[in-house]
Each structure stands twice: as C-alpha cells, then as structure tokens.
C-alpha cells in the first residue's frame, strides 16, 4: 500500500482549504449560535464540484476517488465540523446510494442535480425508536398497483427539512423478517412528505438535523431503488462508504483542534516562556499528533481498499471507530491546553470539542463499530 499523496489529491485539498478559509471561517460562529443551515454555502461548493466528488463526470460530478473525497471533508471539517458533516451526508448517503444502486434512468434524473447542489440530498434510515435496531423500523411502504404508499417518521435526518430529494428505507415486509426493507427516492413537494421537528443540538449546530414525516405519501414504483427487500443490504453497503466519510470528518476536527493547540502553545507564555516548553503541554501535543497519524493511516487503508474494489467493512469500521474516539480525545486535550480560554467561544477549540462528540454516535455508534469489527474478526 502506497499512501503517497498525489498531486491531484494535494490540489483538491488546497481548493477545499481555500474555500473553507474564505467562505466558512468568517461566519462559522454566527451559524453555530443561530443554528442556521447556510444553504448558499453548499450551492457555492456545488460550483466547485465538492457536492459530487465521487459522481462520474458523465453524471455531472467531478469523478474523483476516495482519497480526494477524504481530504475534502477533512479540510472543511478543520474549519467547521457542521459544514463537513452536511457535505459528507450529501455525498456519501443520498448521492452515494443513488450512484451505487440506482438504475440508469434514476442516475440521469438525480445525480446531475445532486452533484451541482441544485438538489440537496437527505437519507432516511433512523427512526425515533429504531436507531441501531433498523430491522424493526415502523415506517412502511405498501404496494398499491403501480405505486407505493409510505407512512411513518424518520428522525435525526441530516437535511430532513431542507433536502430536495431523500432516499428513504421503508419496511415492506414483516417486522424482524429477513429482507424486509426497501429503498425509495422521494422528492420534496410530494404530497404527504414533510419536514418535522428540527433538533436543538450540542454541536454540529449549522448542520440541519430534523424529522421527515410521511403521511400516506404516494410515489411511483419507478422511484424504488433496486429490488424489493434489498433496502437493508443496500444501506449496509452505503454505510461502509459512509464510515470513511465520518472518519474523515473526525480526523478533520482533530486536526483543527491540534493545529490550534500547537499555535496557541507557542504564543501563550507563562513563567517567562511559551507553554510548549513545558513537558505537560508538549507530551499532550505528542499524544495528539500520534493519534492523528494513526487515524489517518486507517482512513487511507480504507480508501485504498475501496478504490481497489476489495472488502473493507472491517477497515472502514476500524477507521470510523478510532478516528471518532480520538477526535473527542484530541479536542478535549485542546480545551485543556487553552485553559480558561478554551472554555470560551472566543477561541475555536470549544466548538471542535462540541462537534467531535457526534462523530462517535452518527452513522453507527462506537459500540456498533466494535460489533462490526468483532464479527469480522471472528468470521
């Protein structure tokens, strides 16, 4: 495995970094305080090709690979985890599901609009009472001639209100039965489909998280993704790629917290010298740097396997589990290094600290990642 960063990957990283500094950094605390979902920023990212990183050029995307996708999310998350989260969810979940499992007609209809951010995408698996227990979901789709009637509520959905199109996984069989779920594409504006409660969150506050409500929502069978009963299998494959996204998001947050800590430790003086001279601070920075390097290697390994079309369920779960946990650890140490200033909103690390926690929960908790890893290990 050769993880030498290519010139293309470096160029993509620079483009994302420059965008984040110019368009996101000046406003991130304003959006965080107000919980504004800055839709215009995603439209601008669409112009740069960042909303369709993995989408082939024939469908209006940039046609890049997972290494480029990873660095895009990292560079955005180094500045703002909220924008990085929404970027990841749009690319890997909604867009990724249609790209992987849609037929040619569905790809032609939706991917060009998603890749350019004409459409913002949402993806609905989680429900109020079924998080990790997705096989027992209550949202149902019942066949009615050439149509399907969807009823139920999806919760904790990124872009649940603002998404123009959603991929929704519904139960089409009996609870707990094998192959009892099917995936559908639902357009915003379809009668019976509406946005519900928007969550008031600890972190990731500029990334919209809301309910999607379906009340006798009728969609044509042509909006079904793949075969009836394949929805859960599809979701697990989509989440494999999604784990790389959240791992990259976690790593970006950790890098942002670490870089801020290094700079501050050189500038902050106590006892007539920079605090970086003190072993208590220097050793913290050493631990942070080591954890970041380890997480990056796991992510690069997952990207490498994904690009080669090789099995990567275990590696992606390891990358997501480790990167998300060290993101919390690194951002916690960053607050400690900043001391009292780290607890205020005048410095960036308190936001990294708040944003990092979601990474250990979203797209499969750390406990679920350990379940996936242990099953792969014990095969």
Tab-separated table of C-alpha atoms in Angstrom:
chain	number	residue	atom	x	y	z
A	1	UNK	CA	0.000	0.000	0.000
A	2	UNK	CA	1.449	3.293	-1.139
A	3	UNK	CA	-0.209	6.255	0.559
A	4	UNK	CA	1.996	8.925	-1.022
A	5	UNK	CA	-0.318	11.871	-1.651
A	6	UNK	CA	-0.740	12.511	-5.367
A	7	UNK	CA	-0.536	15.948	-6.926
A	8	UNK	CA	-4.246	15.730	-7.748
A	9	UNK	CA	-5.137	14.997	-4.119
A	10	UNK	CA	-2.980	17.910	-2.971
A	11	UNK	CA	-4.670	20.257	-5.456
A	12	UNK	CA	-8.132	19.155	-4.312
A	13	UNK	CA	-7.106	19.651	-0.663
A	14	UNK	CA	-5.817	23.165	-1.399
A	15	UNK	CA	-9.043	24.073	-3.189
A	16	UNK	CA	-11.183	22.877	-0.267
A	17	UNK	CA	-8.857	24.585	2.245
A	18	UNK	CA	-9.009	27.918	0.439
A	19	UNK	CA	-12.787	27.693	0.171
A	20	UNK	CA	-13.153	26.982	3.895
A	21	UNK	CA	-10.924	29.903	4.854
A	22	UNK	CA	-12.679	32.365	2.552
A	23	UNK	CA	-16.339	31.387	2.790
A	24	UNK	CA	-16.816	29.407	6.011
A	25	UNK	CA	-14.399	30.635	8.680
A	26	UNK	CA	-15.701	34.251	8.876
A	27	UNK	CA	-19.253	33.079	9.631
A	28	UNK	CA	-18.961	29.755	11.455
A	29	UNK	CA	-19.757	31.025	14.975
A	30	UNK	CA	-22.652	33.107	13.683
A	31	UNK	CA	-24.155	29.980	12.089
A	32	UNK	CA	-23.395	27.922	15.185
A	33	UNK	CA	-25.125	30.353	17.532
A	34	UNK	CA	-28.222	30.747	15.355
A	35	UNK	CA	-28.290	27.110	14.142
A	36	UNK	CA	-28.610	28.459	10.619
A	37	UNK	CA	-28.179	25.924	7.836
A	38	UNK	CA	-26.229	28.062	5.315
A	39	UNK	CA	-27.703	26.680	2.116
A	40	UNK	CA	-25.871	29.220	-0.042
A	41	UNK	CA	-22.514	27.765	1.038
A	42	UNK	CA	-23.476	24.373	-0.353
A	43	UNK	CA	-24.548	25.956	-3.609
A	44	UNK	CA	-21.072	27.517	-3.826
A	45	UNK	CA	-19.460	24.160	-3.054
A	46	UNK	CA	-21.571	22.699	-5.844
A	47	UNK	CA	-19.953	25.104	-8.285
A	48	UNK	CA	-16.531	23.827	-7.167
A	49	UNK	CA	-17.562	20.199	-7.626
A	50	UNK	CA	-17.391	19.407	-3.910
A	51	UNK	CA	-21.001	18.183	-3.768
A	52	UNK	CA	-20.400	15.425	-6.293
A	53	UNK	CA	-16.821	14.373	-5.578
A	54	UNK	CA	-17.397	10.674	-6.304
A	55	UNK	CA	-20.008	11.132	-9.050
A	56	UNK	CA	-18.648	10.289	-12.535
A	57	UNK	CA	-18.298	13.151	-14.982
A	58	UNK	CA	-20.997	11.661	-17.223
A	59	UNK	CA	-23.499	12.488	-14.470
A	60	UNK	CA	-22.159	15.981	-13.805
A	61	UNK	CA	-19.768	15.108	-10.988
A	62	UNK	CA	-16.030	15.542	-10.634
A	63	UNK	CA	-15.333	11.808	-10.889
A	64	UNK	CA	-12.665	11.719	-8.196
A	65	UNK	CA	-11.738	8.923	-5.804
A	66	UNK	CA	-11.967	8.272	-2.088
A	67	UNK	CA	-8.567	9.791	-1.291
A	68	UNK	CA	-9.714	13.109	-2.765
A	69	UNK	CA	-13.100	12.775	-1.076
A	70	UNK	CA	-11.429	12.174	2.287
A	71	UNK	CA	-9.218	15.260	2.076
A	72	UNK	CA	-12.132	17.455	1.001
A	73	UNK	CA	-14.089	16.520	4.123
A	74	UNK	CA	-11.006	16.880	6.313
A	75	UNK	CA	-10.171	20.375	5.059
A	76	UNK	CA	-13.735	21.603	5.516
A	77	UNK	CA	-14.030	19.974	8.976
A	78	UNK	CA	-10.723	21.522	10.102
A	79	UNK	CA	-12.629	24.811	9.962
A	80	UNK	CA	-16.230	23.761	10.685
A	81	UNK	CA	-17.477	20.292	11.584
A	82	UNK	CA	-21.082	21.232	10.790
A	83	UNK	CA	-20.377	22.039	7.160
A	84	UNK	CA	-18.171	18.945	6.909
A	85	UNK	CA	-20.976	16.768	8.269
A	86	UNK	CA	-23.555	18.053	5.795
A	87	UNK	CA	-21.078	17.721	2.951
A	88	UNK	CA	-20.366	14.111	3.959
A	89	UNK	CA	-24.040	13.160	4.338
A	90	UNK	CA	-24.964	14.652	0.971
A	91	UNK	CA	-22.114	12.940	-0.879
A	92	UNK	CA	-21.929	9.515	0.728
A	93	UNK	CA	-25.510	8.778	1.757
A	94	UNK	CA	-28.170	10.189	-0.569
A	95	UNK	CA	-25.964	10.718	-3.627
A	96	UNK	CA	-23.909	7.607	-2.903
A	97	UNK	CA	-26.991	5.399	-2.576
A	98	UNK	CA	-28.420	6.515	-5.927
A	99	UNK	CA	-24.992	6.236	-7.578
A	100	UNK	CA	-24.474	2.690	-6.297
A	101	UNK	CA	-27.959	1.209	-6.572
A	102	UNK	CA	-29.958	3.438	-8.919
A	103	UNK	CA	-30.848	2.355	-12.445
A	104	UNK	CA	-29.688	4.417	-15.402
A	105	UNK	CA	-32.880	6.467	-15.560
A	106	UNK	CA	-32.652	7.329	-11.847
A	107	UNK	CA	-28.983	8.261	-12.146
A	108	UNK	CA	-29.636	10.522	-15.124
A	109	UNK	CA	-32.530	12.200	-13.332
A	110	UNK	CA	-30.990	12.848	-9.920
A	111	UNK	CA	-27.191	12.710	-9.959
A	112	UNK	CA	-26.511	15.819	-12.096
A	113	UNK	CA	-28.678	17.928	-9.793
A	114	UNK	CA	-27.185	16.452	-6.633
A	115	UNK	CA	-23.604	16.797	-7.905
A	116	UNK	CA	-24.054	20.511	-8.580
A	117	UNK	CA	-26.100	21.192	-5.402
A	118	UNK	CA	-29.151	22.169	-7.415
A	119	UNK	CA	-30.609	19.478	-5.166
A	120	UNK	CA	-29.578	18.919	-1.537
A	121	UNK	CA	-29.827	15.274	-0.532
A	122	UNK	CA	-31.176	13.558	2.586
A	123	UNK	CA	-31.058	9.890	3.607
A	124	UNK	CA	-33.551	8.298	5.972
A	125	UNK	CA	-32.882	5.109	7.914
A	126	UNK	CA	-33.115	6.088	11.612
A	127	UNK	CA	-36.455	6.420	13.400
A	128	UNK	CA	-37.498	7.714	16.841
A	129	UNK	CA	-37.490	4.201	18.308
A	130	UNK	CA	-35.138	2.369	15.955
A	131	UNK	CA	-31.559	3.579	15.731
A	132	UNK	CA	-29.177	0.647	15.547
A	133	UNK	CA	-32.224	-1.681	15.547
A	134	UNK	CA	-33.101	-0.777	11.953
A	135	UNK	CA	-34.658	-4.168	11.201
A	136	UNK	CA	-37.603	-3.248	13.435
A	137	UNK	CA	-38.452	0.048	11.732
A	138	UNK	CA	-42.029	1.314	11.799
A	139	UNK	CA	-42.029	3.340	8.573
A	140	UNK	CA	-43.800	1.197	5.997
A	141	UNK	CA	-44.269	1.210	2.244
A	142	UNK	CA	-47.311	-0.706	0.971
A	143	UNK	CA	-47.688	-1.621	-2.703
A	144	UNK	CA	-50.820	-0.243	-4.358
A	145	UNK	CA	-50.902	-1.085	-8.045
A	146	UNK	CA	-48.010	0.747	-9.708
A	147	UNK	CA	-47.498	2.946	-6.628
A	148	UNK	CA	-46.259	2.696	-3.051
A	149	UNK	CA	-47.885	4.350	-0.039
A	150	UNK	CA	-45.379	5.408	2.640
A	151	UNK	CA	-46.338	6.089	6.261
A	152	UNK	CA	-44.069	6.796	9.219
A	153	UNK	CA	-41.443	9.139	10.650
A	154	UNK	CA	-37.689	9.241	10.194
A	155	UNK	CA	-35.625	11.097	12.788
A	156	UNK	CA	-32.106	12.541	13.165
A	157	UNK	CA	-32.003	13.115	9.411
A	158	UNK	CA	-29.376	15.462	8.021
A	159	UNK	CA	-31.272	17.914	5.770
A	160	UNK	CA	-34.609	16.451	6.926
A	161	UNK	CA	-36.307	19.781	6.214
A	162	UNK	CA	-34.117	21.347	3.546
A	163	UNK	CA	-33.313	18.325	1.409
A	164	UNK	CA	-34.793	18.467	-2.093
A	165	UNK	CA	-34.679	14.717	-2.512
A	166	UNK	CA	-34.444	11.905	0.016
A	167	UNK	CA	-33.534	8.240	-0.156
A	168	UNK	CA	-35.807	6.560	2.396
A	169	UNK	CA	-35.595	2.993	3.676
A	170	UNK	CA	-39.034	1.586	4.492
A	171	UNK	CA	-40.275	-1.715	5.833
A	172	UNK	CA	-42.005	-3.687	3.075
A	173	UNK	CA	-42.193	-6.980	4.982
A	174	UNK	CA	-42.979	-8.201	8.458
A	175	UNK	CA	-41.028	-6.845	11.462
A	176	UNK	CA	-37.820	-8.803	12.118
A	177	UNK	CA	-38.289	-10.786	8.912
A	178	UNK	CA	-35.317	-11.277	6.615
A	179	UNK	CA	-35.040	-8.847	3.699
A	180	UNK	CA	-37.978	-6.787	4.991
A	181	UNK	CA	-36.836	-3.299	3.849
A	182	UNK	CA	-36.788	-1.482	0.514
A	183	UNK	CA	-35.233	1.838	-0.511
A	184	UNK	CA	-37.153	4.578	-2.322
A	185	UNK	CA	-36.424	8.026	-3.746
A	186	UNK	CA	-38.876	10.685	-2.564
A	187	UNK	CA	-38.914	14.206	-3.985
A	188	UNK	CA	-39.618	17.214	-1.768
A	189	UNK	CA	-43.067	18.531	-2.628
A	190	UNK	CA	-44.589	15.079	-2.961
A	191	UNK	CA	-47.969	15.208	-1.151
A	192	UNK	CA	-47.722	13.585	2.258
A	193	UNK	CA	-43.966	14.224	2.639
A	194	UNK	CA	-42.972	16.986	5.065
A	195	UNK	CA	-40.224	18.085	7.413
A	196	UNK	CA	-40.803	17.799	11.155
A	197	UNK	CA	-39.036	18.826	14.337
A	198	UNK	CA	-35.560	20.323	13.982
A	199	UNK	CA	-33.203	19.167	16.733
A	200	UNK	CA	-31.503	21.643	19.065
A	201	UNK	CA	-28.054	20.084	19.325
A	202	UNK	CA	-24.912	20.297	21.473
A	203	UNK	CA	-22.666	20.565	18.418
A	204	UNK	CA	-22.843	20.417	14.621
A	205	UNK	CA	-25.405	23.161	15.017
A	206	UNK	CA	-25.172	24.553	11.472
A	207	UNK	CA	-25.878	21.116	10.012
A	208	UNK	CA	-29.642	20.676	9.887
A	209	UNK	CA	-30.926	17.614	11.735
A	210	UNK	CA	-34.682	17.085	11.546
A	211	UNK	CA	-37.541	14.646	11.180
A	212	UNK	CA	-39.028	13.534	7.883
A	213	UNK	CA	-42.728	12.708	8.118
A	214	UNK	CA	-44.669	10.542	5.663
A	215	UNK	CA	-48.462	10.590	5.804
A	216	UNK	CA	-49.986	8.493	3.018
A	217	UNK	CA	-47.177	9.653	0.744
A	218	UNK	CA	-47.713	8.096	-2.690
A	219	UNK	CA	-44.749	7.519	-5.001
A	220	UNK	CA	-44.484	5.519	-8.242
A	221	UNK	CA	-42.735	2.157	-8.386
A	222	UNK	CA	-40.194	3.813	-10.701
A	223	UNK	CA	-38.820	5.536	-7.576
A	224	UNK	CA	-37.889	2.220	-5.996
A	225	UNK	CA	-34.127	1.664	-5.691
A	226	UNK	CA	-33.170	-1.889	-6.595
A	227	UNK	CA	-35.177	-4.962	-5.725
A	228	UNK	CA	-37.927	-5.234	-3.115
A	229	UNK	CA	-36.358	-6.415	0.138
A	230	UNK	CA	-32.838	-5.227	-0.640
A	231	UNK	CA	-33.037	-1.966	1.321
A	232	UNK	CA	-31.160	-3.089	4.404
A	233	UNK	CA	-28.385	-4.778	2.401
A	234	UNK	CA	-28.030	-1.622	0.323
A	235	UNK	CA	-27.909	0.525	3.453
A	236	UNK	CA	-25.100	-1.540	4.973
A	237	UNK	CA	-23.035	-1.129	1.805
A	238	UNK	CA	-23.746	2.600	1.707
A	239	UNK	CA	-22.713	2.886	5.359
A	240	UNK	CA	-19.383	1.185	4.602
A	241	UNK	CA	-18.504	4.198	2.465
A	242	UNK	CA	-20.220	6.495	4.956
A	243	UNK	CA	-17.859	5.291	7.669
A	244	UNK	CA	-14.943	6.631	5.644
A	245	UNK	CA	-16.805	9.952	5.496
A	246	UNK	CA	-17.319	10.178	9.245
A	247	UNK	CA	-13.770	9.004	9.898
A	248	UNK	CA	-12.500	11.810	7.649
A	249	UNK	CA	-14.844	14.254	9.369
A	250	UNK	CA	-13.499	13.135	12.763
A	251	UNK	CA	-9.919	13.464	11.569
A	252	UNK	CA	-10.542	16.965	10.221
A	253	UNK	CA	-11.958	18.097	13.564
A	254	UNK	CA	-8.986	16.528	15.390
A	255	UNK	CA	-6.525	18.219	13.044
A	256	UNK	CA	-8.232	21.574	13.513
A	257	UNK	CA	-8.074	21.253	17.302
A	258	UNK	CA	-4.460	20.055	17.199
A	259	UNK	CA	-3.217	22.810	14.882
A	260	UNK	CA	-4.915	25.462	17.010
A	261	UNK	CA	-3.277	23.934	20.101
A	262	UNK	CA	0.206	23.929	18.614
A	263	UNK	CA	-0.099	27.570	17.592
A	264	UNK	CA	-1.530	28.646	20.951
A	265	UNK	CA	1.110	26.732	22.936
A	266	UNK	CA	3.835	28.714	21.144
A	267	UNK	CA	2.124	32.054	21.668
A	268	UNK	CA	0.919	31.644	25.251
A	269	UNK	CA	3.612	32.499	27.798
A	270	UNK	CA	3.748	31.525	31.453
A	271	UNK	CA	6.765	31.842	33.759
A	272	UNK	CA	8.513	33.876	31.023
A	273	UNK	CA	8.399	31.170	28.352
A	274	UNK	CA	5.937	29.629	25.897
A	275	UNK	CA	3.854	26.874	27.458
A	276	UNK	CA	5.009	24.498	24.696
A	277	UNK	CA	8.326	24.343	26.617
A	278	UNK	CA	6.590	22.571	29.488
A	279	UNK	CA	6.529	18.799	29.350
A	280	UNK	CA	2.887	18.667	30.477
A	281	UNK	CA	1.871	20.529	27.306
A	282	UNK	CA	4.493	19.055	24.962
A	283	UNK	CA	3.510	15.484	25.865
A	284	UNK	CA	-0.146	16.290	25.226
A	285	UNK	CA	0.785	17.542	21.765
A	286	UNK	CA	2.843	14.392	21.158
A	287	UNK	CA	-0.133	12.198	22.052
A	288	UNK	CA	-2.445	14.248	19.846
A	289	UNK	CA	-0.072	14.045	16.870
A	290	UNK	CA	0.342	10.280	17.253
A	291	UNK	CA	-3.401	9.647	17.420
A	292	UNK	CA	-3.966	11.774	14.324
A	293	UNK	CA	-1.295	9.861	12.365
A	294	UNK	CA	-2.837	6.520	13.367
A	295	UNK	CA	-6.345	7.627	12.361
A	296	UNK	CA	-5.064	8.911	9.024
A	297	UNK	CA	-3.383	5.600	8.246
A	298	UNK	CA	-6.584	3.668	8.984
A	299	UNK	CA	-8.583	6.018	6.759
A	300	UNK	CA	-6.051	5.768	3.930
A	301	UNK	CA	-6.119	1.982	4.179
A	302	UNK	CA	-9.914	2.025	3.877
A	303	UNK	CA	-9.758	4.400	0.893
A	304	UNK	CA	-7.171	2.174	-0.784
A	305	UNK	CA	-9.312	-0.943	-0.392
A	306	UNK	CA	-12.437	0.896	-1.522
A	307	UNK	CA	-10.723	2.168	-4.671
A	308	UNK	CA	-9.484	-1.355	-5.459
A	309	UNK	CA	-12.966	-2.802	-5.008
A	310	UNK	CA	-11.772	-5.058	-2.182
A	311	UNK	CA	-13.672	-5.924	1.025
A	312	UNK	CA	-13.247	-3.107	3.524
A	313	UNK	CA	-16.058	-3.469	6.062
A	314	UNK	CA	-13.658	-4.199	8.933
A	315	UNK	CA	-11.166	-1.500	7.976
A	316	UNK	CA	-13.853	1.164	7.486
A	317	UNK	CA	-15.410	0.316	10.851
A	318	UNK	CA	-11.970	0.482	12.498
A	319	UNK	CA	-11.262	3.830	10.852
A	320	UNK	CA	-14.614	5.279	11.907
A	321	UNK	CA	-14.360	3.896	15.446
A	322	UNK	CA	-10.791	5.008	16.095
A	323	UNK	CA	-10.946	8.375	14.324
A	324	UNK	CA	-14.168	9.392	16.068
A	325	UNK	CA	-12.888	8.418	19.504
A	326	UNK	CA	-9.556	10.222	19.087
A	327	UNK	CA	-11.392	13.261	17.718
A	328	UNK	CA	-13.074	13.585	21.112
A	329	UNK	CA	-9.791	12.924	22.938
A	330	UNK	CA	-7.779	15.418	20.886
A	331	UNK	CA	-10.386	18.165	21.130
A	332	UNK	CA	-10.671	17.558	24.891
A	333	UNK	CA	-6.897	17.953	25.266
A	334	UNK	CA	-7.078	21.080	23.098
A	335	UNK	CA	-9.521	22.702	25.526
A	336	UNK	CA	-7.182	21.764	28.378
A	337	UNK	CA	-4.175	23.317	26.627
A	338	UNK	CA	-6.113	26.550	26.082
A	339	UNK	CA	-7.154	26.544	29.744
A	340	UNK	CA	-9.847	29.054	30.610
A	341	UNK	CA	-9.747	30.496	27.102
A	342	UNK	CA	-10.557	27.049	25.741
A	343	UNK	CA	-13.878	27.195	27.541
A	344	UNK	CA	-14.923	30.399	25.788
A	345	UNK	CA	-16.396	30.946	22.337
A	346	UNK	CA	-13.679	33.485	21.519
A	347	UNK	CA	-11.333	30.606	20.648
A	348	UNK	CA	-12.032	27.731	18.247
A	349	UNK	CA	-11.416	24.673	20.397
A	350	UNK	CA	-14.678	24.702	22.357
A	351	UNK	CA	-16.533	24.235	19.054
A	352	UNK	CA	-14.241	21.394	17.985
A	353	UNK	CA	-14.940	19.856	21.404
A	354	UNK	CA	-18.725	20.083	20.958
A	355	UNK	CA	-18.717	18.973	17.323
A	356	UNK	CA	-16.472	15.961	17.893
A	357	UNK	CA	-18.927	14.048	20.067
A	358	UNK	CA	-21.408	13.483	17.254
A	359	UNK	CA	-18.752	11.518	15.366
A	360	UNK	CA	-18.886	8.713	17.961
A	361	UNK	CA	-22.675	8.460	17.514
A	362	UNK	CA	-23.691	9.237	13.915
A	363	UNK	CA	-23.718	6.586	11.162
A	364	UNK	CA	-23.252	3.824	13.722
A	365	UNK	CA	-22.138	4.363	17.309
A	366	UNK	CA	-18.706	3.318	18.530
A	367	UNK	CA	-20.393	0.302	20.103
A	368	UNK	CA	-21.865	-0.714	16.742
A	369	UNK	CA	-18.447	-0.307	15.110
A	370	UNK	CA	-16.986	-2.678	17.704
A	371	UNK	CA	-19.792	-5.121	16.924
A	372	UNK	CA	-18.986	-4.938	13.195
A	373	UNK	CA	-15.239	-5.300	13.827
A	374	UNK	CA	-15.643	-8.241	16.207
A	375	UNK	CA	-17.899	-10.092	13.769
A	376	UNK	CA	-15.354	-9.615	11.007
A	377	UNK	CA	-12.520	-10.739	13.291
A	378	UNK	CA	-14.413	-13.843	14.423
A	379	UNK	CA	-15.535	-14.981	10.965
